[in-house]
PDB file of C-alpha atoms in Angstrom:
ATOM      1  CA  MET S   1      95.725 250.270  -8.789  1.00  0.00           C
ATOM      2  CA  LEU S   2      96.198 246.906 -10.498  1.00  0.00           C
ATOM      3  CA  GLY S   3      99.770 246.789  -9.223  1.00  0.00           C
ATOM      4  CA  PHE S   4      98.545 247.341  -5.672  1.00  0.00           C
ATOM      5  CA  VAL S   5      95.977 244.549  -5.921  1.00  0.00           C
ATOM      6  CA  LYS S   6      98.605 242.207  -7.339  1.00  0.00           C
ATOM      7  CA  ALA S   7     100.912 243.065  -4.420  1.00  0.00           C
ATOM      8  CA  PHE S   8      98.159 242.034  -2.008  1.00  0.00           C
ATOM      9  CA  SER S   9      97.532 238.808  -3.920  1.00  0.00           C
ATOM     10  CA  TYR S  10     101.236 237.985  -3.855  1.00  0.00           C
ATOM     11  CA  GLN S  11     101.526 238.651  -0.117  1.00  0.00           C
ATOM     12  CA  SER S  12      98.427 236.531   0.510  1.00  0.00           C
ATOM     13  CA  THR S  13     100.054 233.680  -1.391  1.00  0.00           C
ATOM     14  CA  ILE S  14     103.425 233.735   0.352  1.00  0.00           C
ATOM     15  CA  SER S  15     102.275 234.730   3.830  1.00  0.00           C
ATOM     16  CA  GLN S  16     101.925 231.947   6.360  1.00  0.00           C
ATOM     17  CA  THR S  17      99.834 234.141   8.654  1.00  0.00           C
ATOM     18  CA  LEU S  18      98.416 237.531   7.640  1.00  0.00           C
ATOM     19  CA  ALA S  19      99.054 239.477   4.445  1.00  0.00           C
ATOM     20  CA  ARG S  20     100.130 242.726   6.071  1.00  0.00           C
ATOM     21  CA  GLY S  21     100.785 245.785   3.898  1.00  0.00           C
ATOM     22  CA  LEU S  22     103.742 247.011   5.914  1.00  0.00           C
ATOM     23  CA  HIS S  23     107.202 245.871   6.929  1.00  0.00           C
ATOM     24  CA  VAL S  24     108.596 246.611  10.380  1.00  0.00           C
ATOM     25  CA  ASP S  25     112.336 246.958  10.855  1.00  0.00           C
ATOM     26  CA  ALA S  26     113.755 248.269  14.143  1.00  0.00           C
ATOM     27  CA  ASP S  27     110.412 249.889  15.001  1.00  0.00           C
ATOM     28  CA  GLN S  28     110.326 251.663  11.632  1.00  0.00           C
ATOM     29  CA  CYS S  29     107.325 250.961   9.402  1.00  0.00           C
ATOM     30  CA  ARG S  30     107.509 250.910   5.635  1.00  0.00           C
ATOM     31  CA  ALA S  31     104.646 250.160   3.269  1.00  0.00           C
ATOM     32  CA  LEU S  32     105.356 247.193   1.002  1.00  0.00           C
ATOM     33  CA  CYS S  33     104.014 249.294  -1.873  1.00  0.00           C
ATOM     34  CA  SER S  34     106.164 252.325  -0.983  1.00  0.00           C
ATOM     35  CA  HIS S  35     107.903 252.317  -4.366  1.00  0.00           C
ATOM     36  CA  LEU S  36     104.582 252.307  -6.213  1.00  0.00           C
ATOM     37  CA  TYR S  37     103.343 255.218  -4.128  1.00  0.00           C
ATOM     38  CA  SER S  38     106.626 257.134  -4.628  1.00  0.00           C
ATOM     39  CA  LEU S  39     106.101 256.996  -8.379  1.00  0.00           C
ATOM     40  CA  ILE S  40     102.519 258.269  -8.069  1.00  0.00           C
ATOM     41  CA  ARG S  41     102.898 260.884  -5.336  1.00  0.00           C
ATOM     42  CA  VAL S  42     104.917 263.356  -7.468  1.00  0.00           C
ATOM     43  CA  ASN S  43     101.725 264.453  -9.204  1.00  0.00           C
ATOM     44  CA  ARG S  44      99.099 265.683  -6.720  1.00  0.00           C
ATOM     45  CA  GLN S  45      96.121 264.787  -8.900  1.00  0.00           C
ATOM     46  CA  ASN S  46      97.428 261.262  -9.524  1.00  0.00           C
ATOM     47  CA  ARG S  47      98.181 260.552  -5.883  1.00  0.00           C
ATOM     48  CA  ARG S  48      94.775 261.860  -4.795  1.00  0.00           C
ATOM     49  CA  SER S  49      93.041 259.624  -7.316  1.00  0.00           C
ATOM     50  CA  PHE S  50      95.052 256.659  -6.066  1.00  0.00           C
ATOM     51  CA  ILE S  51      94.277 257.410  -2.401  1.00  0.00           C
ATOM     52  CA  ASN S  52      90.593 257.873  -3.255  1.00  0.00           C
ATOM     53  CA  LEU S  53      90.470 254.468  -4.939  1.00  0.00           C
ATOM     54  CA  LEU S  54      92.109 252.773  -1.976  1.00  0.00           C
ATOM     55  CA  ILE S  55      89.786 254.290   0.631  1.00  0.00           C
ATOM     56  CA  ARG S  56      86.670 253.802  -1.504  1.00  0.00           C
ATOM     57  CA  SER S  57      87.367 250.062  -1.189  1.00  0.00           C
ATOM     58  CA  PHE S  58      85.749 250.378   2.246  1.00  0.00           C
ATOM     59  CA  GLN S  59      82.446 251.212   0.560  1.00  0.00           C
ATOM     60  CA  GLN S  60      82.383 247.917  -1.329  1.00  0.00           C
ATOM     61  CA  VAL S  61      80.831 246.083   1.582  1.00  0.00           C
ATOM     62  CA  LYS S  62      80.173 242.766  -0.136  1.00  0.00           C
ATOM     63  CA  LYS S  63      83.142 242.756  -2.513  1.00  0.00           C
ATOM     64  CA  ALA S  64      86.073 243.819  -0.354  1.00  0.00           C
ATOM     65  CA  GLU S  65      87.569 241.206   1.963  1.00  0.00           C
ATOM     66  CA  LEU S  66      88.559 242.361   5.419  1.00  0.00           C
ATOM     67  CA  SER S  67      92.082 241.019   4.836  1.00  0.00           C
ATOM     68  CA  TYR S  68      92.405 243.282   1.775  1.00  0.00           C
ATOM     69  CA  LEU S  69      91.100 246.287   3.707  1.00  0.00           C
ATOM     70  CA  LEU S  70      93.679 245.613   6.426  1.00  0.00           C
ATOM     71  CA  PHE S  71      96.361 245.602   3.705  1.00  0.00           C
ATOM     72  CA  VAL S  72      95.000 248.928   2.424  1.00  0.00           C
ATOM     73  CA  ALA S  73      94.978 250.482   5.905  1.00  0.00           C
ATOM     74  CA  ASP S  74      98.503 249.201   6.575  1.00  0.00           C
ATOM     75  CA  SER S  75      99.679 250.889   3.397  1.00  0.00           C
ATOM     76  CA  LEU S  76      97.935 254.189   4.097  1.00  0.00           C
ATOM     77  CA  THR S  77      99.548 254.405   7.531  1.00  0.00           C
ATOM     78  CA  SER S  78     103.052 253.749   6.245  1.00  0.00           C
ATOM     79  CA  PHE S  79     103.395 255.245   2.767  1.00  0.00           C
ATOM     80  CA  PRO S  80     106.426 257.596   2.450  1.00  0.00           C
ATOM     81  CA  TYR S  81     104.446 260.825   2.810  1.00  0.00           C
ATOM     82  CA  ALA S  82     106.597 263.908   2.305  1.00  0.00           C
ATOM     83  CA  VAL S  83     104.229 266.904   2.522  1.00  0.00           C
ATOM     84  CA  LEU S  84     101.269 267.878   4.737  1.00  0.00           C
ATOM     85  CA  ASP S  85      98.720 267.476   1.971  1.00  0.00           C
ATOM     86  CA  GLU S  86      99.234 263.722   1.720  1.00  0.00           C
ATOM     87  CA  PRO S  87      98.120 262.413   5.152  1.00  0.00           C
ATOM     88  CA  LEU S  88      95.623 265.278   5.529  1.00  0.00           C
ATOM     89  CA  PHE S  89      93.962 264.267   2.277  1.00  0.00           C
ATOM     90  CA  VAL S  90      93.832 260.650   3.473  1.00  0.00           C
ATOM     91  CA  ILE S  91      92.096 261.776   6.683  1.00  0.00           C
ATOM     92  CA  HIS S  92      89.702 263.974   4.676  1.00  0.00           C
ATOM     93  CA  VAL S  93      88.550 261.056   2.515  1.00  0.00           C
ATOM     94  CA  VAL S  94      88.422 258.696   5.498  1.00  0.00           C
ATOM     95  CA  ASP S  95      86.100 261.178   7.257  1.00  0.00           C
ATOM     96  CA  LYS S  96      83.698 261.116   4.336  1.00  0.00           C
ATOM     97  CA  VAL S  97      83.622 257.351   3.920  1.00  0.00           C
ATOM     98  CA  ALA S  98      83.557 256.566   7.652  1.00  0.00           C
ATOM     99  CA  SER S  99      80.673 258.968   8.286  1.00  0.00           C
ATOM    100  CA  SER S 100      78.525 257.150   5.757  1.00  0.00           C
ATOM    101  CA  ARG S 101      79.567 253.679   6.920  1.00  0.00           C
ATOM    102  CA  ALA S 102      79.110 254.507  10.619  1.00  0.00           C
ATOM    103  CA  SER S 103      75.584 255.782  10.009  1.00  0.00           C
ATOM    104  CA  THR S 104      74.582 252.586   8.210  1.00  0.00           C
ATOM    105  CA  LEU S 105      76.287 250.401  10.797  1.00  0.00           C
ATOM    106  CA  LEU S 106      74.515 251.985  13.778  1.00  0.00           C
ATOM    107  CA  GLU S 107      71.166 251.582  12.022  1.00  0.00           C
ATOM    108  CA  LEU S 108      71.866 247.855  11.549  1.00  0.00           C
ATOM    109  CA  PHE S 109      72.832 247.439  15.198  1.00  0.00           C
ATOM    110  CA  ASN S 110      69.765 249.340  16.395  1.00  0.00           C
ATOM    111  CA  GLU S 111      67.417 247.171  14.336  1.00  0.00           C
ATOM    112  CA  VAL S 112      68.821 244.020  15.930  1.00  0.00           C
ATOM    113  CA  LEU S 113      69.001 245.435  19.464  1.00  0.00           C
ATOM    114  CA  VAL S 114      65.417 246.743  19.481  1.00  0.00           C
ATOM    115  CA  TYR S 115      63.997 243.243  18.939  1.00  0.00           C
ATOM    116  CA  GLY S 116      66.328 241.700  21.491  1.00  0.00           C
ATOM    117  CA  ARG S 117      65.543 244.088  24.304  1.00  0.00           C
ATOM    118  CA  SER S 118      63.612 243.134  27.401  1.00  0.00           C
ATOM    119  CA  SER S 119      60.169 244.733  27.664  1.00  0.00           C
ATOM    120  CA  ASP S 120      60.840 245.784  31.258  1.00  0.00           C
ATOM    121  CA  ALA S 121      64.333 247.198  30.640  1.00  0.00           C
ATOM    122  CA  VAL S 122      64.874 250.406  32.621  1.00  0.00           C
ATOM    123  CA  LYS S 123      67.945 251.865  30.922  1.00  0.00           C
ATOM    124  CA  ASN S 124      68.242 252.897  27.299  1.00  0.00           C
ATOM    125  CA  ILE S 125      70.715 250.722  25.433  1.00  0.00           C
ATOM    126  CA  GLU S 126      72.923 253.706  24.624  1.00  0.00           C
ATOM    127  CA  ASP S 127      73.282 254.409  28.352  1.00  0.00           C
ATOM    128  CA  ILE S 128      74.640 250.949  29.184  1.00  0.00           C
ATOM    129  CA  GLU S 129      78.413 250.818  29.595  1.00  0.00           C
ATOM    130  CA  THR S 130      79.269 247.184  30.357  1.00  0.00           C
ATOM    131  CA  ALA S 131      78.828 243.966  28.368  1.00  0.00           C
ATOM    132  CA  ASP S 132      77.341 242.065  31.322  1.00  0.00           C
ATOM    133  CA  GLU S 133      74.651 244.666  31.875  1.00  0.00           C
ATOM    134  CA  LEU S 134      73.930 244.833  28.168  1.00  0.00           C
ATOM    135  CA  GLN S 135      73.537 241.067  27.924  1.00  0.00           C
ATOM    136  CA  SER S 136      71.037 240.984  30.799  1.00  0.00           C
ATOM    137  CA  SER S 137      68.912 243.640  29.094  1.00  0.00           C
ATOM    138  CA  LEU S 138      68.812 241.729  25.786  1.00  0.00           C
ATOM    139  CA  PRO S 139      67.230 238.329  26.565  1.00  0.00           C
ATOM    140  CA  ASN S 140      65.675 238.005  23.097  1.00  0.00           C
ATOM    141  CA  LEU S 141      68.738 239.023  21.095  1.00  0.00           C
ATOM    142  CA  SER S 142      69.417 237.144  17.846  1.00  0.00           C
ATOM    143  CA  TRP S 143      73.112 236.369  18.318  1.00  0.00           C
ATOM    144  CA  GLU S 144      73.485 235.312  14.706  1.00  0.00           C
ATOM    145  CA  LYS S 145      72.282 238.696  13.430  1.00  0.00           C
ATOM    146  CA  PHE S 146      74.201 240.551  16.116  1.00  0.00           C
ATOM    147  CA  GLY S 147      77.376 238.657  15.245  1.00  0.00           C
ATOM    148  CA  ALA S 148      76.916 239.606  11.582  1.00  0.00           C
ATOM    149  CA  CYS S 149      76.708 243.277  12.619  1.00  0.00           C
ATOM    150  CA  VAL S 150      79.914 242.935  14.621  1.00  0.00           C
ATOM    151  CA  VAL S 151      81.647 241.439  11.577  1.00  0.00           C
ATOM    152  CA  SER S 152      80.439 244.386   9.480  1.00  0.00           C
ATOM    153  CA  SER S 153      81.719 246.821  12.108  1.00  0.00           C
ATOM    154  CA  HIS S 154      85.358 245.873  11.479  1.00  0.00           C
ATOM    155  CA  GLN S 155      85.460 248.052   8.364  1.00  0.00           C
ATOM    156  CA  CYS S 156      84.400 251.127  10.337  1.00  0.00           C
ATOM    157  CA  ARG S 157      86.767 250.274  13.159  1.00  0.00           C
ATOM    158  CA  LEU S 158      89.633 250.068  10.670  1.00  0.00           C
ATOM    159  CA  LEU S 159      88.820 253.537   9.315  1.00  0.00           C
ATOM    160  CA  PHE S 160      88.589 254.966  12.847  1.00  0.00           C
ATOM    161  CA  GLU S 161      91.946 253.495  13.795  1.00  0.00           C
ATOM    162  CA  LEU S 162      93.555 254.564  10.511  1.00  0.00           C
ATOM    163  CA  LYS S 163      92.667 258.194  11.137  1.00  0.00           C
ATOM    164  CA  SER S 164      93.725 258.017  14.777  1.00  0.00           C
ATOM    165  CA  HIS S 165      97.078 256.531  13.796  1.00  0.00           C
ATOM    166  CA  LEU S 166      97.821 259.225  11.219  1.00  0.00           C
ATOM    167  CA  LYS S 167      96.886 261.981  13.677  1.00  0.00           C
ATOM    168  CA  GLU S 168      99.229 260.556  16.284  1.00  0.00           C
ATOM    169  CA  THR S 169     102.041 259.876  13.818  1.00  0.00           C
ATOM    170  CA  PHE S 170     102.112 263.412  12.451  1.00  0.00           C
ATOM    171  CA  GLY S 171     100.874 265.288  15.495  1.00  0.00           C
ATOM    172  CA  PHE S 172      97.658 266.527  13.872  1.00  0.00           C
ATOM    173  CA  THR S 173      94.948 267.939  16.095  1.00  0.00           C
ATOM    174  CA  GLU S 174      91.293 267.497  15.232  1.00  0.00           C
ATOM    175  CA  GLY S 175      91.230 271.225  14.544  1.00  0.00           C
ATOM    176  CA  LYS S 176      94.001 270.826  11.981  1.00  0.00           C
ATOM    177  CA  CYS S 177      92.027 268.090  10.244  1.00  0.00           C
ATOM    178  CA  ARG S 178      88.853 270.189  10.257  1.00  0.00           C
ATOM    179  CA  LYS S 179      90.565 273.184   8.688  1.00  0.00           C
ATOM    180  CA  TYR S 180      92.006 271.174   5.820  1.00  0.00           C
ATOM    181  CA  SER S 181      90.349 271.588   2.430  1.00  0.00           C
ATOM    182  CA  PRO S 182      91.562 269.775  -0.714  1.00  0.00           C
ATOM    183  CA  SER S 183      90.487 272.788  -2.801  1.00  0.00           C
ATOM    184  CA  GLU S 184      93.110 275.037  -1.239  1.00  0.00           C
ATOM    185  CA  PRO S 185      96.017 276.152  -3.455  1.00  0.00           C
ATOM    186  CA  ALA S 186      98.771 273.548  -3.663  1.00  0.00           C
ATOM    187  CA  LYS S 187     101.346 275.749  -1.952  1.00  0.00           C
ATOM    188  CA  VAL S 188      99.288 275.926   1.262  1.00  0.00           C
ATOM    189  CA  ASN S 189      99.772 272.268   2.197  1.00  0.00           C
ATOM    190  CA  GLU S 190     102.810 271.325   0.120  1.00  0.00           C
ATOM    191  CA  LYS S 191     104.994 271.888   3.162  1.00  0.00           C
ATOM    192  CA  PRO S 192     107.554 269.362   4.487  1.00  0.00           C
ATOM    193  CA  LEU S 193     106.131 266.759   6.835  1.00  0.00           C
ATOM    194  CA  THR S 194     107.679 265.592  10.108  1.00  0.00           C
ATOM    195  CA  LYS S 195     106.786 262.412  11.958  1.00  0.00           C
ATOM    196  CA  ARG S 196     106.083 262.854  15.650  1.00  0.00           C
ATOM    197  CA  SER S 197     105.713 259.143  16.370  1.00  0.00           C
ATOM    198  CA  ALA S 198     106.937 255.906  14.801  1.00  0.00           C
ATOM    199  CA  HIS S 199     104.649 253.374  16.464  1.00  0.00           C
ATOM    200  CA  VAL S 200     103.437 250.348  14.525  1.00  0.00           C
ATOM    201  CA  PHE S 201      99.857 250.219  13.235  1.00  0.00           C
ATOM    202  CA  GLU S 202      98.246 247.284  15.047  1.00  0.00           C
ATOM    203  CA  PRO S 203      94.420 247.239  14.870  1.00  0.00           C
ATOM    204  CA  ARG S 204      94.150 244.299  17.265  1.00  0.00           C
ATOM    205  CA  ARG S 205      90.432 243.565  16.896  1.00  0.00           C
ATOM    206  CA  VAL S 206      90.589 243.589  13.093  1.00  0.00           C
ATOM    207  CA  ILE S 207      93.676 241.376  13.005  1.00  0.00           C
ATOM    208  CA  GLN S 208      91.896 238.966  15.328  1.00  0.00           C
ATOM    209  CA  ALA S 209      88.835 238.947  13.045  1.00  0.00           C
ATOM    210  CA  VAL S 210      90.916 238.230   9.922  1.00  0.00           C
ATOM    211  CA  GLU S 211      92.691 235.374  11.692  1.00  0.00           C
ATOM    212  CA  GLN S 212      89.318 233.928  12.707  1.00  0.00           C
ATOM    213  CA  GLN S 213      88.034 234.130   9.145  1.00  0.00           C
ATOM    214  CA  HIS S 214      91.123 232.416   7.755  1.00  0.00           C
ATOM    215  CA  SER S 215      91.097 229.658  10.339  1.00  0.00           C
ATOM    216  CA  GLY S 216      87.363 229.050  10.123  1.00  0.00           C
ATOM    217  CA  ARG S 217      87.033 229.467  13.879  1.00  0.00           C
ATOM    218  CA  PRO S 218      83.572 230.424  15.192  1.00  0.00           C
ATOM    219  CA  LEU S 219      82.719 233.929  16.313  1.00  0.00           C
ATOM    220  CA  LEU S 220      83.801 235.135  19.732  1.00  0.00           C
ATOM    221  CA  ASN S 221      81.712 234.444  22.824  1.00  0.00           C
ATOM    222  CA  LYS S 222      78.747 236.643  23.639  1.00  0.00           C
ATOM    223  CA  ILE S 223      80.555 238.937  26.079  1.00  0.00           C
ATOM    224  CA  ASP S 224      83.341 239.574  23.566  1.00  0.00           C
ATOM    225  CA  LEU S 225      80.794 240.415  20.877  1.00  0.00           C
ATOM    226  CA  LEU S 226      79.044 242.851  23.198  1.00  0.00           C
ATOM    227  CA  ASP S 227      82.375 244.400  24.171  1.00  0.00           C
ATOM    228  CA  GLN S 228      83.137 245.004  20.512  1.00  0.00           C
ATOM    229  CA  TYR S 229      79.729 246.604  20.001  1.00  0.00           C
ATOM    230  CA  LEU S 230      80.330 248.953  22.936  1.00  0.00           C
ATOM    231  CA  GLU S 231      83.775 249.872  21.591  1.00  0.00           C
ATOM    232  CA  VAL S 232      82.512 250.629  18.087  1.00  0.00           C
ATOM    233  CA  SER S 233      79.503 252.504  19.451  1.00  0.00           C
ATOM    234  CA  LEU S 234      81.828 254.723  21.489  1.00  0.00           C
ATOM    235  CA  MET S 235      84.091 255.300  18.477  1.00  0.00           C
ATOM    236  CA  SER S 236      81.086 256.193  16.338  1.00  0.00           C
ATOM    237  CA  SER S 237      79.760 258.661  18.893  1.00  0.00           C
ATOM    238  CA  TRP S 238      83.125 260.375  19.019  1.00  0.00           C
ATOM    239  CA  TRP S 239      83.233 260.405  15.232  1.00  0.00           C
ATOM    240  CA  TRP S 240      79.908 262.184  14.898  1.00  0.00           C
ATOM    241  CA  TRP S 241      81.077 264.772  17.405  1.00  0.00           C
ATOM    242  CA  SER S 242      84.433 265.373  15.708  1.00  0.00           C
ATOM    243  CA  VAL S 243      83.592 265.093  12.005  1.00  0.00           C
ATOM    244  CA  PRO S 244      84.398 268.370  10.226  1.00  0.00           C
ATOM    245  CA  ALA S 245      81.433 270.569   9.379  1.00  0.00           C
ATOM    246  CA  HIS S 246      82.450 270.793   5.707  1.00  0.00           C
ATOM    247  CA  VAL S 247      82.505 266.984   5.264  1.00  0.00           C
ATOM    248  CA  SER S 248      79.313 265.711   3.706  1.00  0.00           C
ATOM    249  CA  ILE S 249      77.763 262.638   5.278  1.00  0.00           C
ATOM    250  CA  SER S 250      76.666 261.386   1.873  1.00  0.00           C
ATOM    251  CA  THR S 251      79.281 260.116  -0.539  1.00  0.00           C
TER     252      THR S 251
END
């Protein structure tokens, strides 16, 4: 794990823009820490411990920088996985961590939105679908607190997009992800893995947020903030619907 953190520190030092955890060559993605992962992945217990440590970084809300979490997500989408168990285990752990983070995030948003809502609002906030309509129903909204919630939401968004990317890359259905259990015998999921897609991992909103943090630019305008809330709210709703029954919400 120390080697991985040092790789991030080195990339942060030499990078003139973002410290991305992947290299793109002719539309092919390769994790910068591919060699490190290749040494670890031979032993299932070791690679699972390593993957667990990486994804648990998303639970360290105050300690983990968003730029580091982007580097982690980059790596997890582009490690040289060879068998089914590897990306399925990543998705399994992401489900657990994201479920907990999404629950906390929605509570924070709700606390802020309740106090900002108009007393004569007709629609429930969760029924509003556009940023303009949402803004008109929240005349007393504390934009400072709301903006802080949006900043916090980037961690959840990154987990959502990480899972979605792996599913698309390897052609996993949600049913396939639900059926997976890390306690199954090794031979069940130690089958060769085939990529179905080679698209580049580009979590646009998160990249934009990291660039803003590095440049010291102010938060986005109000409509953009509301748009991001609506996007994350929709992702979270889908997550609660799709999360596997055997995945505990608590971690």
